[in-house]
C-alpha cells in the first residue's frame, strides 16, 4: 500500500539534496491506463533506431542497447521529483542531423555526437544551477527563436518529402497515418466531437497511437512494409557491441568538433526551454483543477535532471534525439487523465512514472519489439511530421509584426537548407538582420509604448478627477 497523501498536500517523497525521490508502490500506485499506453507508445522511442543505424553506422542490436540506456534516462524525472513526462528534444532532430552530416558515419560521427551531447549537458547544468536559463532565452531575439523553431519544422517535413525520403518508399501509409494523427491531435471539428462522443474521447486520450497503428496496418496491407516475424522470449540488446560506438573506443572529439557543435547545442537548449514552459503550463492548468495535490514546478530541478540524462547519453549512448524535458503528446495525455480526479489518477507522478517504467519493460518484450521492428521508420516519420506542424504553428504564433516575420522567415529558410553548416549560417544571419532591421523599430516601439502609457495615465487621472467631481455634490 503506497504512502497516502493528505488532501491538498504535495505527494510524499524522500528528500535527497535538490531531488525528491518517489518510487512505485511505495510512494505512488500503479496506473493501469498508463501501463497500456506505455506498451504501445514505447515504439516511438525505438523510432530512433533507424537514425542510429544510418548516422552512427550502428547494427540493430547495438542500437537496441542504446534504447535501453534511453529508457533508464526516461525514468529519472518522475523518480527525482519532476512532474513532466520526458522525451526527446524532437524539434531539434533535423538540426542535429544537419550537424551530423559534417561527419562520416561510424567512429567520427560518434565522436561528433558525443561533443554535442556533452555541450547540451553543460548548458543545462550551468544554466540550471545559476538560474540564467530564463535570462538567456529572454536575450535571444524573438525573430531568431521563432525562425529556428519554424526552420526546424520545415527541415523535419522536407526530410520526409525529399526525393529518396520515406514518402517515396511508403507514400500511402505515411500520408494516411499523418492525416489521421493530425486530425485526432489538432482538428477543431474532432475536438467538438470529443465533447459529445464517449468513443471519440477515448481515442483522443491515446494521442498519436491510433494514427500510428493505422499507418502500420496500411503499410502491411499494401506491402510498403514487410510483415513481422513474431518471436517469443526476451530481447537481447548487445551491450558488448554497444561499447564499440562510445568514445572510450572511438577516441575523444577534436576541438573543431566541439566548436562546430556549439550553435546546434544552443538551438537545442532554446527549443527545450520552450518545452519546459509548455509542460509547466499544462501542469498549472490541471493543478488548478485538482485541489487534492500540490504540483511543485521547480525550473532548477528540471534543468539538473535533464542535464543528468544528457550526461548519461553522452557517456553511454550518444543520442541524435538528445534528452528533452518533455514529450508533449504523452504529457498532455497524462495530464488530461489526471484532470479527471484522484480516482482516475492518484498523482501526476504515478501517471508519468508508470508510463515510462512500462516503456522500459516493453523494450525487453521480444513479441512486441519483433511486431514493431519492420515498421519503426513509420513511428519516426509520424513523430517528425507532427513535430513539423507544431513547430511551424508555434513559431508563427510568436511573431508580433511584419519585421519579425520577415527575419524569422529568412532564418527558417536558411536553417532548412541542405547544408551541413546551415545552423551556423542561420544564427549569424538572424542576429545580423535583427540589428539591421528590427533594432531601430524596437527603439521606436519603446518610445511609442512610453507615449501610450503616458497618455493612458493622463486619461485615467482625468477620469479619476471627473469621478471625484461627480461624487462631491452627493457628499
Short mmCIF file of C-alpha atoms in Angstrom, two decimals:
data_model
loop_
_atom_site.label_atom_id
_atom_site.label_comp_id
_atom_site.label_asym_id
_atom_site.label_seq_id
_atom_site.Cartn_x
_atom_site.Cartn_y
_atom_site.Cartn_z
CA UNK A 1 0.00 0.00 0.00
CA UNK A 2 1.66 3.28 -1.09
CA UNK A 3 2.15 6.11 1.39
CA UNK A 4 -1.06 8.11 1.44
CA UNK A 5 -1.10 11.80 0.59
CA UNK A 6 -3.04 14.24 2.73
CA UNK A 7 -5.65 16.26 0.88
CA UNK A 8 -4.18 19.47 -0.58
CA UNK A 9 -0.57 18.46 0.17
CA UNK A 10 2.42 17.67 -2.03
CA UNK A 11 2.80 14.00 -2.88
CA UNK A 12 5.01 12.02 -0.39
CA UNK A 13 8.74 11.74 -1.19
CA UNK A 14 12.18 11.05 0.25
CA UNK A 15 14.35 14.17 0.30
CA UNK A 16 17.74 13.76 -1.44
CA UNK A 17 19.51 17.11 -1.86
CA UNK A 18 17.77 19.04 -4.67
CA UNK A 19 15.73 15.95 -5.59
CA UNK A 20 12.55 14.38 -4.24
CA UNK A 21 12.64 10.62 -4.66
CA UNK A 22 9.36 8.81 -5.42
CA UNK A 23 9.16 5.06 -6.04
CA UNK A 24 6.26 3.00 -7.45
CA UNK A 25 4.21 1.02 -4.91
CA UNK A 26 5.99 2.88 -2.07
CA UNK A 27 5.12 6.49 -2.87
CA UNK A 28 2.58 6.10 -5.66
CA UNK A 29 0.25 3.48 -7.05
CA UNK A 30 0.46 1.69 -10.39
CA UNK A 31 -1.79 3.26 -13.03
CA UNK A 32 -3.26 0.66 -15.41
CA UNK A 33 -4.25 3.05 -18.29
CA UNK A 34 -0.71 4.49 -18.40
CA UNK A 35 0.66 0.95 -18.42
CA UNK A 36 -1.42 0.16 -21.53
CA UNK A 37 -0.23 3.36 -23.23
CA UNK A 38 3.39 2.56 -22.39
CA UNK A 39 3.08 -0.85 -24.06
CA UNK A 40 2.26 0.89 -27.36
CA UNK A 41 3.95 4.28 -27.21
CA UNK A 42 7.36 2.82 -26.34
CA UNK A 43 7.66 2.06 -30.05
CA UNK A 44 8.18 5.79 -30.66
CA UNK A 45 11.39 5.62 -28.60
CA UNK A 46 12.50 2.69 -30.78
CA UNK A 47 11.99 5.04 -33.75
CA UNK A 48 15.46 6.40 -33.00
CA UNK A 49 17.00 3.08 -34.10
CA UNK A 50 16.88 3.90 -37.87
CA UNK A 51 18.75 7.17 -37.21
CA UNK A 52 21.37 5.42 -35.08
CA UNK A 53 21.88 2.86 -37.82
CA UNK A 54 22.12 5.49 -40.57
CA UNK A 55 24.10 8.32 -38.98
CA UNK A 56 26.26 6.40 -36.48
CA UNK A 57 26.51 3.24 -38.63
CA UNK A 58 25.38 1.00 -35.76
CA UNK A 59 23.98 -2.52 -36.08
CA UNK A 60 20.42 -3.07 -34.84
CA UNK A 61 21.41 -4.96 -31.68
CA UNK A 62 23.74 -2.17 -30.50
CA UNK A 63 21.10 0.46 -31.28
CA UNK A 64 18.59 -1.52 -29.20
CA UNK A 65 21.07 -1.40 -26.30
CA UNK A 66 21.18 2.39 -26.71
CA UNK A 67 17.36 2.37 -26.37
CA UNK A 68 17.70 0.59 -23.02
CA UNK A 69 20.01 3.37 -21.78
CA UNK A 70 17.49 5.92 -23.03
CA UNK A 71 14.74 4.04 -21.19
CA UNK A 72 16.66 4.33 -17.93
CA UNK A 73 17.00 8.07 -18.54
CA UNK A 74 13.24 8.39 -19.07
CA UNK A 75 12.70 7.10 -15.52
CA UNK A 76 14.71 9.88 -13.85
CA UNK A 77 12.22 12.80 -13.90
CA UNK A 78 9.36 11.01 -12.07
CA UNK A 79 11.92 9.34 -9.79
CA UNK A 80 13.66 12.60 -8.84
CA UNK A 81 10.70 14.96 -8.48
CA UNK A 82 9.94 16.37 -11.95
CA UNK A 83 6.24 16.12 -12.93
CA UNK A 84 6.87 16.27 -16.70
CA UNK A 85 6.78 13.18 -18.95
CA UNK A 86 10.20 13.31 -20.66
CA UNK A 87 11.19 12.55 -24.23
CA UNK A 88 13.50 13.85 -26.95
CA UNK A 89 14.18 17.43 -28.00
CA UNK A 90 12.19 16.43 -31.07
CA UNK A 91 12.14 19.74 -32.99
CA UNK A 92 15.94 19.81 -32.76
CA UNK A 93 16.36 16.44 -34.51
CA UNK A 94 16.55 17.91 -38.06
CA UNK A 95 19.16 20.42 -36.83
CA UNK A 96 21.18 17.65 -35.17
CA UNK A 97 21.06 15.58 -38.37
CA UNK A 98 22.35 18.56 -40.38
CA UNK A 99 25.21 18.80 -37.91
CA UNK A 100 25.97 15.07 -38.18
CA UNK A 101 26.15 15.34 -41.98
CA UNK A 102 29.54 17.00 -41.47
CA UNK A 103 30.98 13.66 -40.39
CA UNK A 104 31.49 10.18 -41.76
CA UNK A 105 29.03 7.64 -40.27
CA UNK A 106 30.81 5.49 -37.75
CA UNK A 107 33.52 6.47 -35.22
CA UNK A 108 33.79 10.06 -36.49
CA UNK A 109 30.03 10.64 -36.17
CA UNK A 110 30.04 9.03 -32.71
CA UNK A 111 32.71 11.50 -31.56
CA UNK A 112 30.74 14.40 -33.02
CA UNK A 113 27.53 13.26 -31.32
CA UNK A 114 29.40 12.93 -28.02
CA UNK A 115 30.70 16.51 -28.37
CA UNK A 116 27.19 17.86 -28.99
CA UNK A 117 25.59 15.91 -26.15
CA UNK A 118 28.28 16.97 -23.67
CA UNK A 119 27.69 20.61 -24.58
CA UNK A 120 23.93 20.22 -24.11
CA UNK A 121 24.68 18.62 -20.71
CA UNK A 122 26.90 21.56 -19.70
CA UNK A 123 24.37 24.18 -20.86
CA UNK A 124 21.52 22.62 -18.88
CA UNK A 125 23.67 22.10 -15.79
CA UNK A 126 25.22 25.58 -15.69
CA UNK A 127 22.05 27.49 -16.57
CA UNK A 128 20.03 25.39 -14.15
CA UNK A 129 22.38 25.86 -11.20
CA UNK A 130 22.87 29.58 -11.84
CA UNK A 131 19.28 30.36 -12.81
CA UNK A 132 20.44 32.07 -16.00
CA UNK A 133 18.22 29.99 -18.27
CA UNK A 134 15.37 32.49 -18.23
CA UNK A 135 17.75 35.37 -18.95
CA UNK A 136 19.44 33.63 -21.89
CA UNK A 137 16.17 32.87 -23.64
CA UNK A 138 14.97 36.44 -22.98
CA UNK A 139 18.12 37.89 -24.58
CA UNK A 140 17.69 35.91 -27.81
CA UNK A 141 15.61 37.97 -30.30
CA UNK A 142 12.08 36.72 -30.76
CA UNK A 143 12.51 36.57 -34.54
CA UNK A 144 15.58 34.33 -34.19
CA UNK A 145 13.85 31.98 -31.72
CA UNK A 146 10.74 31.71 -33.90
CA UNK A 147 12.81 31.33 -37.07
CA UNK A 148 14.76 28.47 -35.51
CA UNK A 149 11.54 26.71 -34.46
CA UNK A 150 9.89 27.21 -37.87
CA UNK A 151 13.08 26.19 -39.68
CA UNK A 152 13.34 23.01 -37.61
CA UNK A 153 9.77 22.20 -38.61
CA UNK A 154 10.44 22.82 -42.30
CA UNK A 155 13.61 20.71 -42.14
CA UNK A 156 11.68 17.88 -40.46
CA UNK A 157 8.99 17.94 -43.15
CA UNK A 158 11.45 18.23 -46.05
CA UNK A 159 13.40 15.28 -44.69
CA UNK A 160 10.30 13.14 -45.20
CA UNK A 161 9.17 14.68 -48.51
CA UNK A 162 12.52 14.93 -50.33
CA UNK A 163 13.41 12.65 -53.23
CA UNK A 164 14.63 9.41 -51.71
CA UNK A 165 12.87 10.18 -48.43
CA UNK A 166 10.33 7.89 -46.79
CA UNK A 167 7.49 9.47 -48.79
CA UNK A 168 8.92 7.79 -51.91
CA UNK A 169 9.11 4.33 -50.37
CA UNK A 170 5.93 4.39 -48.24
CA UNK A 171 3.60 7.13 -49.55
CA UNK A 172 0.25 5.54 -48.66
CA UNK A 173 0.94 4.59 -45.04
CA UNK A 174 2.82 7.82 -44.29
CA UNK A 175 0.18 10.14 -45.79
CA UNK A 176 -2.82 8.37 -44.24
CA UNK A 177 -1.09 8.00 -40.87
CA UNK A 178 -0.14 11.68 -40.86
CA UNK A 179 -3.68 12.78 -41.78
CA UNK A 180 -5.31 10.59 -39.11
CA UNK A 181 -2.82 11.67 -36.42
CA UNK A 182 -3.15 15.35 -37.29
CA UNK A 183 -6.96 15.10 -37.29
CA UNK A 184 -7.05 13.48 -33.85
CA UNK A 185 -4.49 15.83 -32.30
CA UNK A 186 -5.26 19.18 -33.91
CA UNK A 187 -8.66 19.19 -35.64
CA UNK A 188 -11.21 21.65 -34.26
CA UNK A 189 -14.06 19.52 -35.61
CA UNK A 190 -12.73 16.43 -33.82
CA UNK A 191 -12.49 18.37 -30.56
CA UNK A 192 -16.17 19.20 -30.96
CA UNK A 193 -16.97 15.51 -31.49
CA UNK A 194 -14.96 14.59 -28.38
CA UNK A 195 -17.25 16.78 -26.27
CA UNK A 196 -20.30 14.71 -27.19
CA UNK A 197 -18.96 11.26 -28.11
CA UNK A 198 -17.51 8.91 -25.49
CA UNK A 199 -15.69 6.73 -28.05
CA UNK A 200 -14.03 9.77 -29.64
CA UNK A 201 -12.89 10.91 -26.20
CA UNK A 202 -11.26 7.53 -25.55
CA UNK A 203 -9.45 7.76 -28.91
CA UNK A 204 -8.26 11.30 -28.16
CA UNK A 205 -6.68 10.13 -24.89
CA UNK A 206 -4.22 7.96 -26.83
CA UNK A 207 -2.71 10.87 -28.78
CA UNK A 208 -0.79 9.70 -31.86
CA UNK A 209 -1.20 5.95 -31.17
CA UNK A 210 -4.37 5.49 -33.33
CA UNK A 211 -2.74 7.18 -36.33
CA UNK A 212 0.44 5.19 -35.84
CA UNK A 213 -1.40 1.84 -35.62
CA UNK A 214 -3.49 2.67 -38.71
CA UNK A 215 -0.34 3.65 -40.64
CA UNK A 216 1.33 0.38 -39.64
CA UNK A 217 -1.71 -1.71 -40.62
CA UNK A 218 -1.94 0.04 -44.01
CA UNK A 219 1.80 -0.34 -44.55
CA UNK A 220 1.48 -4.10 -44.05
CA UNK A 221 -1.75 -4.31 -46.11
CA UNK A 222 -0.28 -2.60 -49.20
CA UNK A 223 3.14 -4.23 -48.77
CA UNK A 224 5.00 -0.98 -48.07
CA UNK A 225 6.49 -2.76 -45.05
CA UNK A 226 7.25 -6.46 -44.66
CA UNK A 227 5.05 -8.47 -42.35
CA UNK A 228 6.62 -9.01 -38.91
CA UNK A 229 8.31 -12.24 -37.97
CA UNK A 230 6.94 -12.55 -34.44
CA UNK A 231 9.41 -14.03 -31.98
CA UNK A 232 8.86 -15.11 -28.40
CA UNK A 233 11.04 -14.54 -25.38
CA UNK A 234 13.16 -11.63 -24.20
CA UNK A 235 15.11 -9.23 -26.42
CA UNK A 236 18.89 -9.38 -26.27
CA UNK A 237 20.39 -5.89 -26.61
CA UNK A 238 24.10 -6.26 -27.34
CA UNK A 239 25.81 -4.14 -24.68
CA UNK A 240 29.25 -5.51 -25.57
CA UNK A 241 28.83 -4.46 -29.21
CA UNK A 242 27.46 -1.09 -27.99
CA UNK A 243 30.87 -0.29 -26.48
CA UNK A 244 32.33 -0.01 -29.98
CA UNK A 245 30.18 3.10 -30.50
CA UNK A 246 31.26 5.03 -27.43
CA UNK A 247 34.14 7.50 -27.08
CA UNK A 248 36.06 5.06 -24.90
CA UNK A 249 36.63 3.07 -28.10
CA UNK A 250 36.44 5.71 -30.85
CA UNK A 251 38.53 8.35 -29.06
CA UNK A 252 37.69 11.89 -27.94
CA UNK A 253 36.34 14.56 -30.33
CA UNK A 254 38.61 17.21 -31.80
CA UNK A 255 38.46 20.87 -30.80
CA UNK A 256 36.90 21.64 -34.19
CA UNK A 257 34.05 19.23 -33.43
CA UNK A 258 33.33 20.95 -30.12
CA UNK A 259 33.33 24.37 -31.79
CA UNK A 260 31.09 23.24 -34.64
CA UNK A 261 28.61 21.74 -32.15
CA UNK A 262 28.08 24.99 -30.17
CA UNK A 263 25.35 26.58 -32.37
CA UNK A 264 23.39 23.31 -32.51
CA UNK A 265 23.68 22.87 -28.73
CA UNK A 266 22.37 26.41 -28.11
CA UNK A 267 19.48 25.92 -30.54
CA UNK A 268 18.59 22.62 -28.83
CA UNK A 269 18.51 24.37 -25.44
CA UNK A 270 16.30 27.21 -26.71
CA UNK A 271 13.81 24.66 -28.09
CA UNK A 272 13.96 22.59 -24.89
CA UNK A 273 13.34 25.65 -22.72
CA UNK A 274 10.18 26.25 -24.74
CA UNK A 275 9.17 22.66 -23.96
CA UNK A 276 9.65 23.36 -20.24
CA UNK A 277 7.30 26.33 -20.46
CA UNK A 278 4.70 24.25 -22.32
CA UNK A 279 4.97 21.44 -19.77
CA UNK A 280 4.62 23.83 -16.84
CA UNK A 281 1.57 25.43 -18.47
CA UNK A 282 -0.10 22.02 -18.80
CA UNK A 283 0.72 21.21 -15.16
CA UNK A 284 -0.66 24.53 -13.89
CA UNK A 285 -3.91 24.00 -15.75
CA UNK A 286 -4.57 20.59 -14.18
CA UNK A 287 -3.16 21.65 -10.80
CA UNK A 288 -5.89 24.27 -10.69
CA UNK A 289 -8.49 21.54 -11.30
CA UNK A 290 -7.05 19.10 -8.74
CA UNK A 291 -7.16 20.66 -5.28
CA UNK A 292 -6.12 17.38 -3.60
CA UNK A 293 -2.46 17.60 -4.74
CA UNK A 294 0.03 20.46 -4.99
CA UNK A 295 2.31 20.08 -8.03
CA UNK A 296 5.73 21.61 -7.44
CA UNK A 297 7.24 23.16 -10.58
CA UNK A 298 10.97 23.68 -9.99
CA UNK A 299 12.86 25.06 -13.01
CA UNK A 300 16.26 24.30 -11.45
CA UNK A 301 15.37 20.66 -10.81
CA UNK A 302 14.11 20.22 -14.38
CA UNK A 303 17.39 21.62 -15.69
CA UNK A 304 19.54 19.41 -13.47
CA UNK A 305 17.62 16.21 -14.25
CA UNK A 306 17.68 16.98 -18.00
CA UNK A 307 21.42 17.64 -17.70
CA UNK A 308 21.93 14.26 -15.99
CA UNK A 309 20.02 12.49 -18.74
CA UNK A 310 22.15 14.14 -21.45
CA UNK A 311 25.29 13.29 -19.48
CA UNK A 312 24.13 9.66 -19.28
CA UNK A 313 23.63 9.59 -23.04
CA UNK A 314 26.96 11.24 -23.78
CA UNK A 315 28.82 8.62 -21.74
CA UNK A 316 26.79 5.51 -22.60
CA UNK A 317 24.55 6.17 -25.64
CA UNK A 318 25.10 9.28 -27.83
CA UNK A 319 21.55 10.04 -28.98
CA UNK A 320 20.53 12.12 -32.05
CA UNK A 321 17.20 12.90 -30.37
CA UNK A 322 19.02 14.36 -27.34
CA UNK A 323 17.35 14.18 -23.91
CA UNK A 324 14.47 16.63 -23.67
CA UNK A 325 12.38 17.68 -20.67
CA UNK A 326 9.01 16.98 -22.31
CA UNK A 327 7.26 14.56 -24.62
CA UNK A 328 4.35 16.86 -25.37
CA UNK A 329 1.88 14.27 -26.69
CA UNK A 330 2.47 11.83 -23.81
CA UNK A 331 2.46 14.51 -21.11
CA UNK A 332 -0.75 16.05 -22.48
CA UNK A 333 -2.42 12.63 -22.42
CA UNK A 334 -1.33 12.01 -18.82
CA UNK A 335 -2.44 15.49 -17.79
CA UNK A 336 -5.88 15.00 -19.35
CA UNK A 337 -6.47 11.83 -17.31
CA UNK A 338 -5.05 13.43 -14.18
CA UNK A 339 -7.61 16.22 -14.53
CA UNK A 340 -10.43 13.67 -14.21
CA UNK A 341 -9.77 13.31 -10.47
CA UNK A 342 -7.93 11.23 -7.89
CA UNK A 343 -9.84 8.06 -8.69
CA UNK A 344 -8.68 8.30 -12.30
CA UNK A 345 -5.02 9.02 -11.36
CA UNK A 346 -3.71 9.28 -7.81
CA UNK A 347 -0.78 11.61 -8.56
CA UNK A 348 0.82 13.29 -11.56
CA UNK A 349 3.94 11.28 -10.65
CA UNK A 350 2.08 7.96 -10.67
CA UNK A 351 0.95 8.60 -14.25
CA UNK A 352 4.32 9.62 -15.66
CA UNK A 353 6.22 7.04 -13.57
CA UNK A 354 4.01 4.12 -14.62
CA UNK A 355 4.17 5.17 -18.27
CA UNK A 356 7.95 5.05 -18.63
CA UNK A 357 8.57 2.09 -16.31
CA UNK A 358 6.25 0.14 -18.61
CA UNK A 359 8.04 1.58 -21.64
CA UNK A 360 11.41 0.30 -20.36
CA UNK A 361 9.98 -3.15 -19.59
CA UNK A 362 8.42 -3.27 -23.09
CA UNK A 363 11.86 -2.88 -24.71
CA UNK A 364 12.68 -6.36 -23.35
CA UNK A 365 9.41 -7.94 -24.55
CA UNK A 366 10.50 -9.70 -27.75
CA UNK A 367 6.98 -10.31 -29.17
CA UNK A 368 6.17 -6.59 -29.00
CA UNK A 369 9.56 -5.47 -30.33
CA UNK A 370 9.51 -8.02 -33.16
CA UNK A 371 5.99 -6.94 -34.22
CA UNK A 372 7.04 -3.29 -34.46
CA UNK A 373 10.57 -3.85 -35.84
CA UNK A 374 9.65 -3.71 -39.57
CA UNK A 375 7.61 -0.51 -39.12
CA UNK A 376 9.96 1.50 -36.89
CA UNK A 377 10.53 4.08 -39.69
CA UNK A 378 6.82 4.98 -39.73
CA UNK A 379 6.88 5.76 -36.00
CA UNK A 380 9.80 8.14 -36.53
CA UNK A 381 8.21 9.65 -39.65
CA UNK A 382 4.91 10.40 -37.92
CA UNK A 383 6.78 11.93 -34.98
CA UNK A 384 8.73 14.23 -37.31
CA UNK A 385 5.69 15.20 -39.41
CA UNK A 386 3.62 16.08 -36.34
CA UNK A 387 6.60 17.91 -34.87
CA UNK A 388 6.86 19.93 -38.10
CA UNK A 389 3.23 21.01 -37.78
CA UNK A 390 3.62 22.01 -34.13
CA UNK A 391 6.90 23.87 -34.76
CA UNK A 392 5.50 25.91 -37.62
CA UNK A 393 2.28 26.65 -35.72
CA UNK A 394 4.03 27.70 -32.50
CA UNK A 395 6.74 29.67 -34.31
CA UNK A 396 4.22 31.66 -36.34
CA UNK A 397 2.11 32.43 -33.26
CA UNK A 398 5.10 34.03 -31.51
CA UNK A 399 5.77 36.61 -34.26
CA UNK A 400 4.34 40.04 -33.45
CA UNK A 401 4.90 42.21 -36.57
CA UNK A 402 6.00 42.19 -40.21
CA UNK A 403 9.66 42.89 -39.40
CA UNK A 404 9.84 39.86 -37.07
CA UNK A 405 8.02 37.70 -39.62
CA UNK A 406 10.46 38.69 -42.37
CA UNK A 407 13.57 37.99 -40.28
CA UNK A 408 12.13 34.72 -38.95
CA UNK A 409 11.28 33.60 -42.49
CA UNK A 410 14.86 34.14 -43.69
CA UNK A 411 16.24 32.34 -40.62
CA UNK A 412 13.82 29.42 -41.16
CA UNK A 413 14.69 29.02 -44.86
CA UNK A 414 18.43 29.24 -44.11
CA UNK A 415 18.19 26.67 -41.32
CA UNK A 416 16.27 24.24 -43.54
CA UNK A 417 18.89 24.38 -46.34
CA UNK A 418 20.54 21.01 -47.13
CA UNK A 419 23.89 22.33 -45.94
CA UNK A 420 25.89 20.90 -43.06
CA UNK A 421 26.66 24.39 -41.70
CA UNK A 422 23.12 25.75 -42.12
CA UNK A 423 22.76 26.08 -38.35
CA UNK A 424 25.72 28.45 -38.09
CA UNK A 425 24.55 30.48 -41.10
CA UNK A 426 21.01 30.77 -39.70
CA UNK A 427 22.19 32.12 -36.34
CA UNK A 428 24.59 34.63 -37.90
CA UNK A 429 22.04 35.83 -40.47
CA UNK A 430 19.31 36.06 -37.84
CA UNK A 431 21.39 38.20 -35.48
CA UNK A 432 22.59 40.42 -38.34
CA UNK A 433 19.09 41.02 -39.68
CA UNK A 434 17.80 41.68 -36.16
CA UNK A 435 20.30 44.51 -35.64
CA UNK A 436 19.83 45.92 -39.16
CA UNK A 437 16.05 45.67 -39.44
CA UNK A 438 14.40 45.19 -36.06
CA UNK A 439 16.59 47.07 -33.62
CA UNK A 440 15.58 50.61 -34.74
CA UNK A 441 11.95 49.51 -34.74
CA UNK A 442 12.38 48.19 -31.21
CA UNK A 443 13.62 51.59 -30.04
CA UNK A 444 10.75 53.36 -31.78
CA UNK A 445 8.25 50.94 -30.28
CA UNK A 446 9.67 51.59 -26.83
CA UNK A 447 9.19 55.35 -27.27
CA UNK A 448 5.71 54.81 -28.67
CA UNK A 449 4.79 52.46 -25.82
CA UNK A 450 6.00 55.01 -23.27
CA UNK A 451 3.93 57.68 -25.01
CA UNK A 452 0.85 55.45 -24.95
CA UNK A 453 1.38 54.66 -21.28
CA UNK A 454 1.72 58.37 -20.51
CA UNK A 455 -1.49 59.16 -22.44
CA UNK A 456 -3.35 56.34 -20.71
CA UNK A 457 -2.12 57.52 -17.31
CA UNK A 458 -3.27 61.06 -18.08
CA UNK A 459 -6.66 59.78 -19.20
CA UNK A 460 -7.05 57.68 -16.06
CA UNK A 461 -6.08 60.60 -13.87
CA UNK A 462 -8.53 62.85 -15.73
CA UNK A 463 -11.23 60.21 -15.29
CA UNK A 464 -10.49 59.96 -11.57
CA UNK A 465 -10.72 63.72 -11.20
CA UNK A 466 -14.01 63.71 -13.10
CA UNK A 467 -15.26 60.88 -10.90
CA UNK A 468 -14.33 62.75 -7.74
CA UNK A 469 -16.10 65.84 -9.07
CA UNK A 470 -19.24 63.82 -9.64
CA UNK A 471 -19.11 62.43 -6.12
CA UNK A 472 -18.76 65.78 -4.38
CA UNK A 473 -22.37 67.01 -4.87
CA UNK A 474 -23.65 63.82 -3.23
CA UNK A 475 -21.41 64.11 -0.20
#
